[in-house]
Amino acid sequence: MFIAIYAVFFSLVTEAVLGVTLEQKDLFMTKGEDKTVYISCKVTGLSSDYVHWYQKKDGEALTRILYIKRGSSLVQDPNHPEAKDFSVRIQSDNYELKIASLKKSHSAVYYCASWDYSSDAHEVIFLLLNITLWDYVKVFGSGTRLNVTDIKVKAPQYSVYPVFKSEKYEKSVLLCQARGMFPDLVRFTWQAKDLNGQKVELGDDEILEQTDKDLEVRITSMLIVDKQKAITNYFTCSVQHDSDKHETLSIPRDPGFSKTSSIQKPEEEDEEEEIRNFGSFELSRKLYLFSLTYVILLVKNVFYFCIVSVLLSMRNPAHMEMIQGKLFTKSPFFVTEQNTVSSRKLFGSGTKLYVTDTNTLKDQVKTPQVAVYQVSKLLQNKKRVLLCQAKDMFPDLVRFTWQAEDQSGKKVELKDYEQLEQRDDNPEIRITSMLIVDKDKLRTSTFTCSVQHDSSVEDQSVIVPRGLFELSRSLYLFSLTYVILLVKNILYFCTVSVLLCKTNAAIPS
C-alpha cells in the first residue's frame, strides 16, 4: 500500500519538476562598446521565486553573476569579478538582464535559470512516509550569445539544395546553407507538410549541422529523411540571424516525384533516372568549363612570361660585346729619351685642329647625343660596368670625365685603370667610355659622366640614374616570382583535374 501511495506522489513531484519553463527569445545579440543591452528571459510556472543569471565565456567554466527574488533586491555573486556591471529589470514574467555600459569583456553566452520543485508535494510525502525527498532541478534557458564589437552586422546569404537520394542507404538528404555573415551564428528550423497541408513531425535525430571556416564561414543544416517521407512531403528551412533577416526557404522538389503516387510506371524509369542525375551531369559540365578556362589562363601566363623574358634580355642596349672590342686607355702617354742623366720629356694631352668648309652641311659642327647605361652582367671579378656613350656628332672627338659622390656628398676617388674607351665607326660613329667599379661602390655612390665636345663651351653632364642599378635585380626577382606563380597554377590545375576525374567516376553510367 505504501509503495502505491509513494508511486502516486512521486509522479506528482515529477510532473511539478517539468512545470517551469525559461524562454530566451534572442539566440544572439551584437552591440557596440558603451551601449546598453537587455537580455530577455521569460519565466513561466516559477516555483522557487528565485531567478539566477549565469555567464559562460569561451574556454571558461559557467559562473553565476547574480540572483533575484520577486519583490526583493538582487544579490550579486561576490565570486564574479564584474558582477557590479549587471542588474535585472522585471517586467511581468520577464526577468531581463541589464548591462548599462558594454565592454568587450562582456562578450559571452548568458543563461537564466531557476530551481524547479513542488513544496506541497514534498510536505505530503514527508507526512505520509516520514521521509524527505529533495528532488530539486535547476532549469536553464536556451542561452543568448552577446558579441561586443564595433564590426557591422552582415546578413547571411542563403542557399538550399534539392533532395539527394542515396541508393545505398535508402535515405534522402536536404541541405540549407548560410554563408558570409557576421556574427557567424544562425539558427535553422526545419518544417514539413504533407501533400494535404498537414504538419509532419521531424525528429531531432534527423537533423545535423556542420560549420566550415576554411575560406568563408559556411554553416550547413542537413535534414536526413526516408525516401518515402521525401517523396510525400514539402519541406521548408527557416534561418534566424542577428541581422533581423529571417528567411523561410522552400526546398525544391525533385521533378521525378509524383504528387499523387510514389509508384513509377516501368516505361518512365529511364526518364526518372535522367532527371535525378541531372545535377551530377551539370556539375561535370561546369568542371570541364572550369578546366578549359584554367588552361587558357595558363597559356596566357606563359605568353606573358615569354614577353617579360624577351624584355629582360633586351633591357640594356649596351651589350657586353662592347667590352670585347678593342680598348683604349685614357691615360696620358710619354716618351723617354735615354741618356746619361735619365731625363724625361713630358707632353700635353694634345689639341686636334680641323680645317674644313663650314658652309657645307656635311662639315658643320654637330652636338653629340649622350646616353648612359649599366651593363647588368656581373664580371668575373665581382665588378660592374657603367657606360657613357656619345654618337652622331661632328667632329668625332669627345672627352669623357667620370665623377662620383657618396651618400653624404663627398667626392669618391676614381682610378685611371677603372676607365676604358672604345670607338665604333660602323654604321655610325659611337664613342663609349666604360667605368669598371666594385658593386659595393656602385650601390653606395652617385656617378656623373661629363662629355666635352667642340660644339659647346660647357660640357654635357649626365647623372647615371640609381634605378638602373636595381633594375636588373628587380627584373630577376620578377622573373622568379612569375615562375613560382606558374608552378602554383599548374599544381592547382592538376588538383582540379584529379577532382574532375573522381567526380566523373562517381557519376552513375
Short mmCIF file of C-alpha atoms in Angstrom, two decimals:
data_model
loop_
_atom_site.label_atom_id
_atom_site.label_comp_id
_atom_site.label_asym_id
_atom_site.label_seq_id
_atom_site.Cartn_x
_atom_site.Cartn_y
_atom_site.Cartn_z
CA MET A 1 0.00 0.00 0.00
CA PHE A 2 2.78 2.39 0.92
CA ILE A 3 4.52 1.62 -2.33
CA ALA A 4 1.38 2.57 -4.26
CA ILE A 5 1.00 5.84 -2.33
CA TYR A 6 4.67 6.66 -2.89
CA ALA A 7 4.36 5.98 -6.61
CA VAL A 8 1.35 8.30 -6.90
CA PHE A 9 3.01 11.19 -5.13
CA PHE A 10 6.33 10.63 -6.90
CA SER A 11 4.51 11.06 -10.18
CA LEU A 12 3.09 14.34 -8.88
CA VAL A 13 6.57 15.58 -7.96
CA THR A 14 7.95 14.58 -11.36
CA GLU A 15 5.12 16.42 -13.05
CA ALA A 16 5.88 19.53 -10.98
CA VAL A 17 9.57 19.38 -11.86
CA LEU A 18 8.72 19.71 -15.51
CA GLY A 19 6.40 22.65 -14.87
CA VAL A 20 8.79 25.65 -15.01
CA THR A 21 10.00 26.93 -18.40
CA LEU A 22 12.54 29.66 -19.19
CA GLU A 23 12.40 31.15 -22.69
CA GLN A 24 15.25 33.29 -24.08
CA LYS A 25 13.89 34.57 -27.37
CA ASP A 26 17.22 36.01 -28.59
CA LEU A 27 19.73 33.45 -29.76
CA PHE A 28 22.42 36.12 -30.22
CA MET A 29 22.91 39.87 -29.94
CA THR A 30 25.64 42.14 -31.35
CA LYS A 31 26.24 45.55 -29.79
CA GLY A 32 29.00 48.17 -29.73
CA GLU A 33 31.00 49.23 -26.72
CA ASP A 34 29.43 51.64 -24.19
CA LYS A 35 25.94 50.64 -25.36
CA THR A 36 23.12 49.40 -23.10
CA VAL A 37 21.61 45.98 -23.65
CA TYR A 38 18.72 43.99 -22.15
CA ILE A 39 18.81 40.18 -22.42
CA SER A 40 15.32 38.74 -22.18
CA CYS A 41 14.22 35.73 -20.12
CA LYS A 42 10.52 34.86 -19.89
CA VAL A 43 9.76 32.62 -16.89
CA THR A 44 6.58 30.53 -16.79
CA GLY A 45 5.49 28.38 -13.84
CA LEU A 46 8.07 29.81 -11.41
CA SER A 47 8.03 27.69 -8.25
CA SER A 48 11.04 28.86 -6.23
CA ASP A 49 10.56 32.65 -6.64
CA TYR A 50 14.29 32.94 -7.45
CA VAL A 51 15.81 33.59 -10.90
CA HIS A 52 19.56 33.25 -11.46
CA TRP A 53 21.73 34.64 -14.27
CA TYR A 54 24.89 32.83 -15.42
CA GLN A 55 27.74 33.79 -17.75
CA LYS A 56 29.72 31.35 -19.95
CA LYS A 57 32.83 32.68 -21.74
CA ASP A 58 34.65 30.66 -24.37
CA GLY A 59 37.10 28.29 -22.74
CA GLU A 60 35.89 29.08 -19.21
CA ALA A 61 33.50 27.45 -16.76
CA LEU A 62 29.92 28.55 -16.17
CA THR A 63 29.84 31.28 -13.46
CA ARG A 64 26.89 32.84 -11.69
CA ILE A 65 26.51 36.62 -11.91
CA LEU A 66 23.56 37.26 -9.59
CA TYR A 67 20.15 36.04 -8.45
CA ILE A 68 16.94 37.87 -7.58
CA LYS A 69 13.64 37.16 -5.86
CA ARG A 70 10.47 38.87 -6.99
CA GLY A 71 9.76 41.82 -4.72
CA SER A 72 13.32 41.82 -3.28
CA SER A 73 16.59 43.41 -4.25
CA LEU A 74 19.06 41.40 -6.31
CA VAL A 75 22.08 39.65 -4.80
CA GLN A 76 25.33 39.86 -6.77
CA ASP A 77 27.69 36.91 -6.61
CA PRO A 78 30.93 38.01 -4.88
CA ASN A 79 32.92 35.42 -6.86
CA HIS A 80 32.19 37.12 -10.19
CA PRO A 81 34.75 39.89 -10.93
CA GLU A 82 32.32 42.03 -12.96
CA ALA A 83 29.07 41.37 -11.09
CA LYS A 84 28.56 45.10 -10.41
CA ASP A 85 28.21 45.73 -14.16
CA PHE A 86 24.91 43.79 -14.21
CA SER A 87 21.39 44.37 -12.93
CA VAL A 88 17.90 42.95 -13.53
CA ARG A 89 14.75 44.62 -14.81
CA ILE A 90 11.49 42.75 -14.03
CA GLN A 91 8.50 43.30 -16.32
CA SER A 92 5.61 40.93 -15.58
CA ASP A 93 7.09 37.44 -16.04
CA ASN A 94 10.16 38.71 -17.93
CA TYR A 95 13.43 38.89 -15.97
CA GLU A 96 15.75 40.96 -18.18
CA LEU A 97 19.49 41.07 -17.51
CA LYS A 98 20.69 44.66 -17.98
CA ILE A 99 24.24 45.75 -18.86
CA ALA A 100 24.36 49.55 -18.74
CA SER A 101 27.77 50.10 -20.38
CA LEU A 102 29.08 47.30 -22.54
CA LYS A 103 32.73 46.28 -22.61
CA LYS A 104 34.47 43.73 -24.82
CA SER A 105 34.98 41.54 -21.75
CA HIS A 106 31.17 41.17 -21.59
CA SER A 107 31.19 39.02 -24.74
CA ALA A 108 29.82 35.65 -23.61
CA VAL A 109 26.76 33.39 -23.54
CA TYR A 110 24.20 34.31 -20.85
CA TYR A 111 21.77 31.83 -19.31
CA CYS A 112 18.87 32.45 -16.98
CA ALA A 113 17.99 29.61 -14.56
CA SER A 114 15.65 28.71 -11.73
CA TRP A 115 15.18 25.87 -9.24
CA ASP A 116 12.10 23.79 -10.00
CA TYR A 117 10.35 21.79 -7.28
CA SER A 118 6.93 21.31 -5.65
CA SER A 119 6.98 22.14 -1.94
CA ASP A 120 3.39 20.95 -1.36
CA ALA A 121 4.09 17.51 -2.74
CA HIS A 122 7.21 17.24 -0.58
CA GLU A 123 5.25 18.14 2.54
CA VAL A 124 2.61 15.49 1.84
CA ILE A 125 5.21 12.81 1.19
CA PHE A 126 7.08 13.83 4.34
CA LEU A 127 3.90 13.49 6.46
CA LEU A 128 2.77 10.16 4.99
CA LEU A 129 6.09 8.38 4.51
CA ASN A 130 8.18 10.23 7.11
CA ILE A 131 10.96 10.78 4.54
CA THR A 132 12.42 13.85 2.87
CA LEU A 133 12.58 13.79 -0.93
CA TRP A 134 14.94 16.51 -2.22
CA ASP A 135 14.18 16.32 -5.91
CA TYR A 136 15.24 19.84 -6.93
CA VAL A 137 16.17 20.53 -10.54
CA LYS A 138 17.75 23.76 -11.81
CA VAL A 139 16.26 24.53 -15.22
CA PHE A 140 18.23 26.69 -17.68
CA GLY A 141 17.14 28.79 -20.63
CA SER A 142 18.49 28.16 -24.12
CA GLY A 143 21.08 30.94 -23.74
CA THR A 144 21.81 34.21 -25.54
CA ARG A 145 25.25 34.86 -27.06
CA LEU A 146 26.34 38.51 -26.74
CA ASN A 147 29.04 39.89 -29.06
CA VAL A 148 30.51 43.26 -28.07
CA THR A 149 32.19 44.64 -31.17
CA ASP A 150 32.17 47.64 -33.48
CA ILE A 151 32.08 45.45 -36.58
CA LYS A 152 28.93 45.99 -38.57
CA VAL A 153 26.43 43.14 -38.61
CA LYS A 154 26.32 41.45 -42.03
CA ALA A 155 23.31 39.47 -43.21
CA PRO A 156 23.94 35.94 -44.49
CA GLN A 157 23.49 34.62 -48.00
CA TYR A 158 21.19 31.63 -48.18
CA SER A 159 21.20 28.57 -50.39
CA VAL A 160 19.01 25.47 -50.48
CA TYR A 161 19.60 22.29 -52.43
CA PRO A 162 17.18 19.70 -53.75
CA VAL A 163 16.70 16.27 -52.35
CA PHE A 164 19.69 14.00 -52.81
CA LYS A 165 18.73 10.33 -52.75
CA SER A 166 21.16 7.67 -51.61
CA GLU A 167 20.56 4.33 -53.33
CA LYS A 168 22.74 2.56 -50.77
CA TYR A 169 21.09 3.72 -47.56
CA GLU A 170 17.55 4.40 -48.80
CA LYS A 171 17.76 7.93 -47.38
CA SER A 172 17.32 11.41 -48.80
CA VAL A 173 19.30 14.48 -47.73
CA LEU A 174 18.08 18.10 -47.82
CA LEU A 175 20.57 20.93 -47.38
CA CYS A 176 20.07 24.51 -46.13
CA GLN A 177 23.16 26.73 -46.03
CA ALA A 178 24.00 30.22 -44.69
CA ARG A 179 27.35 31.90 -45.51
CA GLY A 180 29.22 35.20 -45.49
CA MET A 181 27.56 36.56 -42.33
CA PHE A 182 28.69 38.31 -39.16
CA PRO A 183 28.36 37.22 -36.45
CA ASP A 184 28.77 33.65 -37.64
CA LEU A 185 25.79 32.27 -35.72
CA VAL A 186 22.46 31.24 -37.20
CA ARG A 187 19.52 29.14 -36.06
CA PHE A 188 17.93 26.68 -38.50
CA THR A 189 14.36 25.45 -38.13
CA TRP A 190 13.01 22.69 -40.35
CA GLN A 191 9.31 22.18 -41.05
CA ALA A 192 7.46 19.67 -43.20
CA LYS A 193 3.92 19.42 -44.54
CA ASP A 194 2.33 16.59 -46.42
CA LEU A 195 0.56 16.92 -49.76
CA ASN A 196 -2.65 17.86 -47.94
CA GLY A 197 -1.01 20.71 -46.00
CA GLN A 198 -0.88 18.88 -42.65
CA LYS A 199 2.17 19.39 -40.43
CA VAL A 200 4.61 16.45 -40.30
CA GLU A 201 6.75 15.86 -37.22
CA LEU A 202 10.54 15.85 -37.68
CA GLY A 203 12.81 14.17 -35.14
CA ASP A 204 15.96 15.72 -33.71
CA ASP A 205 17.94 12.68 -34.86
CA GLU A 206 17.10 13.58 -38.45
CA ILE A 207 18.85 16.99 -38.30
CA LEU A 208 22.61 17.54 -38.47
CA GLU A 209 24.63 20.76 -38.60
CA GLN A 210 28.11 21.47 -39.95
CA THR A 211 30.33 24.59 -39.79
CA ASP A 212 33.08 25.24 -42.35
CA LYS A 213 35.51 28.16 -41.77
CA ASP A 214 38.08 27.45 -44.48
CA LEU A 215 37.61 30.31 -46.97
CA GLU A 216 34.49 31.92 -45.53
CA VAL A 217 32.16 30.92 -42.74
CA ARG A 218 29.54 28.48 -44.02
CA ILE A 219 27.01 26.79 -41.77
CA THR A 220 25.01 23.96 -43.31
CA SER A 221 21.98 22.24 -41.82
CA MET A 222 21.17 18.77 -43.16
CA LEU A 223 17.83 17.02 -42.88
CA ILE A 224 18.14 13.26 -43.42
CA VAL A 225 14.77 11.58 -44.00
CA ASP A 226 13.44 8.37 -45.50
CA LYS A 227 12.83 8.40 -49.22
CA GLN A 228 9.12 7.89 -48.76
CA LYS A 229 8.91 10.94 -46.47
CA ALA A 230 10.91 12.99 -49.01
CA ILE A 231 8.51 11.95 -51.78
CA THR A 232 5.25 12.67 -49.96
CA ASN A 233 6.06 15.95 -48.16
CA TYR A 234 7.05 19.58 -48.75
CA PHE A 235 9.96 20.94 -46.69
CA THR A 236 10.89 24.48 -45.61
CA CYS A 237 14.01 25.78 -43.85
CA SER A 238 13.80 28.90 -41.63
CA VAL A 239 17.03 30.76 -40.83
CA GLN A 240 17.36 33.26 -37.97
CA HIS A 241 20.30 35.72 -37.72
CA ASP A 242 21.19 38.76 -35.61
CA SER A 243 20.75 40.99 -38.69
CA ASP A 244 16.96 40.57 -38.22
CA LYS A 245 16.88 39.00 -41.66
CA HIS A 246 14.78 35.90 -41.05
CA GLU A 247 14.31 33.83 -44.16
CA THR A 248 12.00 30.92 -44.82
CA LEU A 249 13.16 28.90 -47.81
CA SER A 250 11.30 26.15 -49.60
CA ILE A 251 13.35 23.13 -50.63
CA PRO A 252 12.88 22.43 -54.37
CA ARG A 253 11.13 19.14 -55.04
CA ASP A 254 12.65 16.57 -57.34
CA PRO A 255 10.81 16.70 -60.70
CA GLY A 256 10.71 12.90 -60.69
CA PHE A 257 8.44 12.77 -57.63
CA SER A 258 4.73 12.35 -58.23
CA LYS A 259 2.25 14.29 -56.11
CA THR A 260 -0.37 11.56 -56.26
CA SER A 261 1.60 8.35 -56.26
CA SER A 262 5.13 7.24 -55.48
CA ILE A 263 4.89 4.25 -57.87
CA GLN A 264 6.52 4.88 -61.22
CA LYS A 265 5.49 3.14 -64.40
CA PRO A 266 8.19 0.86 -65.84
CA GLU A 267 8.44 2.87 -69.05
CA GLU A 268 9.15 6.05 -67.05
CA GLU A 269 12.09 4.67 -65.05
CA ASP A 270 14.75 5.77 -67.58
CA GLU A 271 13.36 9.31 -67.68
CA GLU A 272 13.29 9.49 -63.87
CA GLU A 273 16.92 8.35 -63.66
CA GLU A 274 17.93 11.01 -66.19
CA ILE A 275 16.20 13.77 -64.23
CA ARG A 276 17.61 12.52 -60.94
CA ASN A 277 21.18 12.60 -62.21
CA PHE A 278 20.85 15.91 -63.99
CA GLY A 279 22.57 17.77 -61.16
CA SER A 280 25.61 15.48 -61.35
CA PHE A 281 25.91 15.93 -65.14
CA GLU A 282 25.59 19.69 -64.74
CA LEU A 283 28.39 19.67 -62.16
CA SER A 284 30.61 17.69 -64.52
CA ARG A 285 29.98 20.13 -67.36
CA LYS A 286 30.86 23.11 -65.14
CA LEU A 287 34.08 21.44 -64.04
CA TYR A 288 35.04 20.85 -67.67
CA LEU A 289 34.41 24.51 -68.46
CA PHE A 290 36.49 25.49 -65.43
CA SER A 291 39.30 23.23 -66.62
CA LEU A 292 39.24 24.79 -70.09
CA THR A 293 39.29 28.30 -68.62
CA TYR A 294 42.22 27.39 -66.40
CA VAL A 295 44.21 26.05 -69.37
CA ILE A 296 43.58 29.32 -71.24
CA LEU A 297 44.82 31.31 -68.23
CA LEU A 298 47.95 29.13 -68.02
CA VAL A 299 48.70 29.72 -71.71
CA LYS A 300 48.19 33.45 -71.19
CA ASN A 301 50.61 33.42 -68.23
CA VAL A 302 53.24 31.55 -70.25
CA PHE A 303 52.83 34.03 -73.10
CA TYR A 304 53.26 36.97 -70.70
CA PHE A 305 56.31 35.30 -69.18
CA CYS A 306 57.93 34.92 -72.61
CA ILE A 307 57.34 38.61 -73.34
CA VAL A 308 58.88 39.60 -70.00
CA SER A 309 61.85 37.32 -70.67
CA VAL A 310 62.45 38.98 -74.06
CA LEU A 311 62.24 42.43 -72.47
CA LEU A 312 64.61 41.26 -69.75
CA SER A 313 67.22 40.24 -72.31
CA MET A 314 66.79 43.46 -74.33
CA ARG A 315 66.53 45.88 -71.40
CA ASN A 316 70.07 47.30 -71.93
CA PRO A 317 71.11 48.43 -75.43
CA ALA A 318 74.71 48.50 -74.35
CA HIS A 319 75.59 44.80 -74.68
CA MET A 320 78.57 43.07 -73.23
CA GLU A 321 80.02 42.70 -76.71
CA MET A 322 81.18 46.29 -76.42
CA ILE A 323 83.60 45.21 -73.74
CA GLN A 324 85.02 42.54 -76.01
CA GLY A 325 86.18 45.09 -78.64
CA LYS A 326 89.41 46.98 -78.80
CA LEU A 327 90.01 49.01 -75.65
CA PHE A 328 91.95 52.23 -75.42
CA THR A 329 93.35 53.68 -72.26
CA LYS A 330 92.69 57.22 -71.28
CA SER A 331 95.98 57.59 -69.50
CA PRO A 332 98.38 60.22 -70.91
CA PHE A 333 101.38 58.84 -72.77
CA PHE A 334 105.03 59.91 -72.57
CA VAL A 335 108.24 59.30 -74.50
CA THR A 336 111.56 58.69 -72.76
CA GLU A 337 114.94 59.69 -74.13
CA GLN A 338 117.62 57.54 -72.65
CA ASN A 339 120.77 59.44 -71.82
CA THR A 340 123.17 59.64 -69.04
CA VAL A 341 121.01 61.81 -66.78
CA SER A 342 117.72 59.72 -67.28
CA SER A 343 115.63 62.79 -68.16
CA ARG A 344 112.03 62.57 -69.50
CA LYS A 345 110.17 64.74 -71.96
CA LEU A 346 106.53 65.28 -70.98
CA PHE A 347 103.76 66.01 -73.49
CA GLY A 348 100.38 67.68 -73.09
CA SER A 349 97.15 65.91 -73.95
CA GLY A 350 97.10 67.49 -77.39
CA THR A 351 94.60 69.55 -79.38
CA LYS A 352 93.31 68.35 -82.74
CA LEU A 353 92.58 71.10 -85.29
CA TYR A 354 90.03 70.57 -88.07
CA VAL A 355 90.25 72.86 -91.11
CA THR A 356 87.00 72.47 -93.05
CA ASP A 357 84.40 74.36 -95.04
CA THR A 358 81.69 75.22 -92.51
CA ASN A 359 79.31 76.24 -95.32
CA THR A 360 78.95 72.59 -96.29
CA LEU A 361 76.14 70.79 -94.44
CA LYS A 362 78.26 67.67 -94.05
CA ASP A 363 81.10 69.52 -92.33
CA GLN A 364 79.02 71.62 -89.92
CA VAL A 365 79.71 71.13 -86.19
CA LYS A 366 77.07 68.81 -84.69
CA THR A 367 76.37 68.27 -80.99
CA PRO A 368 76.65 64.62 -79.87
CA GLN A 369 73.80 62.57 -78.41
CA VAL A 370 74.85 61.38 -74.97
CA ALA A 371 73.39 58.36 -73.14
CA VAL A 372 74.37 56.36 -70.05
CA TYR A 373 73.82 52.64 -69.38
CA GLN A 374 74.63 49.97 -66.87
CA VAL A 375 75.72 46.54 -68.10
CA SER A 376 73.73 44.06 -65.97
CA LYS A 377 76.08 41.09 -66.30
CA LEU A 378 78.43 40.78 -63.34
CA LEU A 379 82.09 40.38 -64.33
CA GLN A 380 84.18 37.52 -63.02
CA ASN A 381 85.96 39.84 -60.58
CA LYS A 382 82.63 40.90 -58.98
CA LYS A 383 82.64 44.27 -60.73
CA ARG A 384 80.02 46.23 -62.60
CA VAL A 385 80.39 48.29 -65.79
CA LEU A 386 78.90 51.75 -66.39
CA LEU A 387 78.77 53.03 -69.95
CA CYS A 388 78.68 56.61 -71.19
CA GLN A 389 78.18 56.88 -74.96
CA ALA A 390 78.36 59.79 -77.43
CA LYS A 391 77.19 59.38 -81.03
CA ASP A 392 76.05 61.22 -84.12
CA MET A 393 78.44 64.24 -83.75
CA PHE A 394 80.93 66.18 -85.81
CA PRO A 395 83.83 66.36 -85.35
CA ASP A 396 84.01 62.81 -84.00
CA LEU A 397 86.17 63.61 -80.99
CA VAL A 398 84.94 63.87 -77.40
CA ARG A 399 86.49 63.83 -73.93
CA PHE A 400 84.81 61.86 -71.11
CA THR A 401 85.20 62.72 -67.43
CA TRP A 402 83.80 60.48 -64.70
CA GLN A 403 82.96 61.75 -61.20
CA ALA A 404 81.44 60.01 -58.15
CA GLU A 405 79.95 61.20 -54.85
CA ASP A 406 78.93 59.14 -51.83
CA GLN A 407 75.60 59.48 -49.99
CA SER A 408 76.93 62.36 -47.87
CA GLY A 409 78.04 64.34 -50.95
CA LYS A 410 81.76 63.73 -50.60
CA LYS A 411 83.84 63.03 -53.68
CA VAL A 412 84.88 59.44 -54.30
CA GLU A 413 88.20 58.89 -55.99
CA LEU A 414 88.14 57.02 -59.31
CA LYS A 415 91.31 55.38 -60.59
CA ASP A 416 92.56 55.72 -64.14
CA TYR A 417 92.68 51.95 -64.57
CA GLU A 418 88.94 51.85 -63.85
CA GLN A 419 88.21 53.80 -67.05
CA LEU A 420 88.35 52.46 -70.61
CA GLU A 421 87.29 53.84 -74.00
CA GLN A 422 86.10 52.21 -77.23
CA ARG A 423 85.37 53.61 -80.67
CA ASP A 424 82.98 52.07 -83.17
CA ASP A 425 82.70 53.52 -86.71
CA ASN A 426 80.15 51.13 -88.17
CA PRO A 427 77.43 52.06 -89.13
CA GLU A 428 77.79 55.39 -87.33
CA ILE A 429 80.47 56.85 -85.14
CA ARG A 430 79.96 55.90 -81.50
CA ILE A 431 82.48 56.55 -78.76
CA THR A 432 81.90 54.78 -75.47
CA SER A 433 83.60 55.34 -72.12
CA MET A 434 83.44 52.46 -69.64
CA LEU A 435 83.79 52.76 -65.86
CA ILE A 436 84.52 49.46 -64.12
CA VAL A 437 83.83 49.67 -60.37
CA ASP A 438 83.09 47.37 -57.43
CA LYS A 439 79.43 46.53 -56.95
CA ASP A 440 79.55 47.95 -53.39
CA LYS A 441 80.84 51.29 -54.66
CA LEU A 442 78.15 51.26 -57.33
CA ARG A 443 75.43 50.75 -54.72
CA THR A 444 76.59 53.49 -52.34
CA SER A 445 77.67 56.23 -54.78
CA THR A 446 76.18 58.55 -57.40
CA PHE A 447 78.06 58.70 -60.72
CA THR A 448 78.21 61.51 -63.26
CA CYS A 449 79.60 61.39 -66.79
CA SER A 450 80.71 64.70 -68.38
CA VAL A 451 81.23 64.88 -72.15
CA GLN A 452 83.32 67.66 -73.75
CA HIS A 453 82.84 68.41 -77.49
CA ASP A 454 83.74 71.19 -79.89
CA SER A 455 80.06 72.04 -80.40
CA SER A 456 79.62 73.74 -76.99
CA VAL A 457 81.55 75.73 -74.44
CA GLU A 458 80.19 73.79 -71.47
CA ASP A 459 80.44 70.03 -71.02
CA GLN A 460 77.34 67.84 -71.14
CA SER A 461 76.95 66.20 -67.72
CA VAL A 462 74.68 63.18 -67.30
CA ILE A 463 73.94 61.55 -63.92
CA VAL A 464 73.63 57.79 -64.05
CA PRO A 465 70.14 57.03 -62.58
CA ARG A 466 70.29 54.89 -59.45
CA GLY A 467 67.25 52.98 -60.64
CA LEU A 468 69.43 51.36 -63.28
CA PHE A 469 71.45 49.67 -60.53
CA GLU A 470 68.35 47.96 -59.11
CA LEU A 471 66.65 47.25 -62.44
CA SER A 472 68.49 44.00 -63.09
CA ARG A 473 67.84 42.56 -59.63
CA SER A 474 64.17 43.63 -59.72
CA LEU A 475 63.62 42.02 -63.11
CA TYR A 476 65.25 38.81 -62.00
CA LEU A 477 63.08 38.75 -58.87
CA PHE A 478 60.03 39.39 -61.04
CA SER A 479 61.03 36.53 -63.30
CA LEU A 480 61.47 34.19 -60.33
CA THR A 481 58.11 35.21 -58.86
CA TYR A 482 56.39 34.64 -62.16
CA VAL A 483 57.86 31.15 -62.44
CA ILE A 484 56.62 30.33 -58.92
CA LEU A 485 53.14 31.56 -59.82
CA LEU A 486 53.17 29.41 -62.95
CA VAL A 487 54.13 26.35 -60.92
CA LYS A 488 51.35 27.15 -58.43
CA ASN A 489 48.80 27.44 -61.24
CA ILE A 490 49.90 24.11 -62.69
CA LEU A 491 49.52 22.46 -59.27
CA TYR A 492 46.03 23.93 -58.91
CA PHE A 493 45.14 22.71 -62.37
CA CYS A 494 46.36 19.19 -61.57
CA THR A 495 44.27 19.21 -58.36
CA VAL A 496 41.15 20.27 -60.26
CA SER A 497 41.83 17.60 -62.88
CA VAL A 498 42.03 14.91 -60.19
CA LEU A 499 38.78 16.12 -58.63
CA LEU A 500 37.21 16.13 -62.08
CA CYS A 501 38.23 12.52 -62.68
CA LYS A 502 36.89 11.45 -59.30
CA THR A 503 33.62 13.27 -59.96
CA ASN A 504 33.24 11.56 -63.31
CA ALA A 505 33.92 8.19 -61.68
CA ALA A 506 31.19 8.88 -59.09
CA ILE A 507 28.53 9.68 -61.74
CA PRO A 508 26.31 6.66 -62.48
CA SER A 509 26.69 5.41 -66.04
#
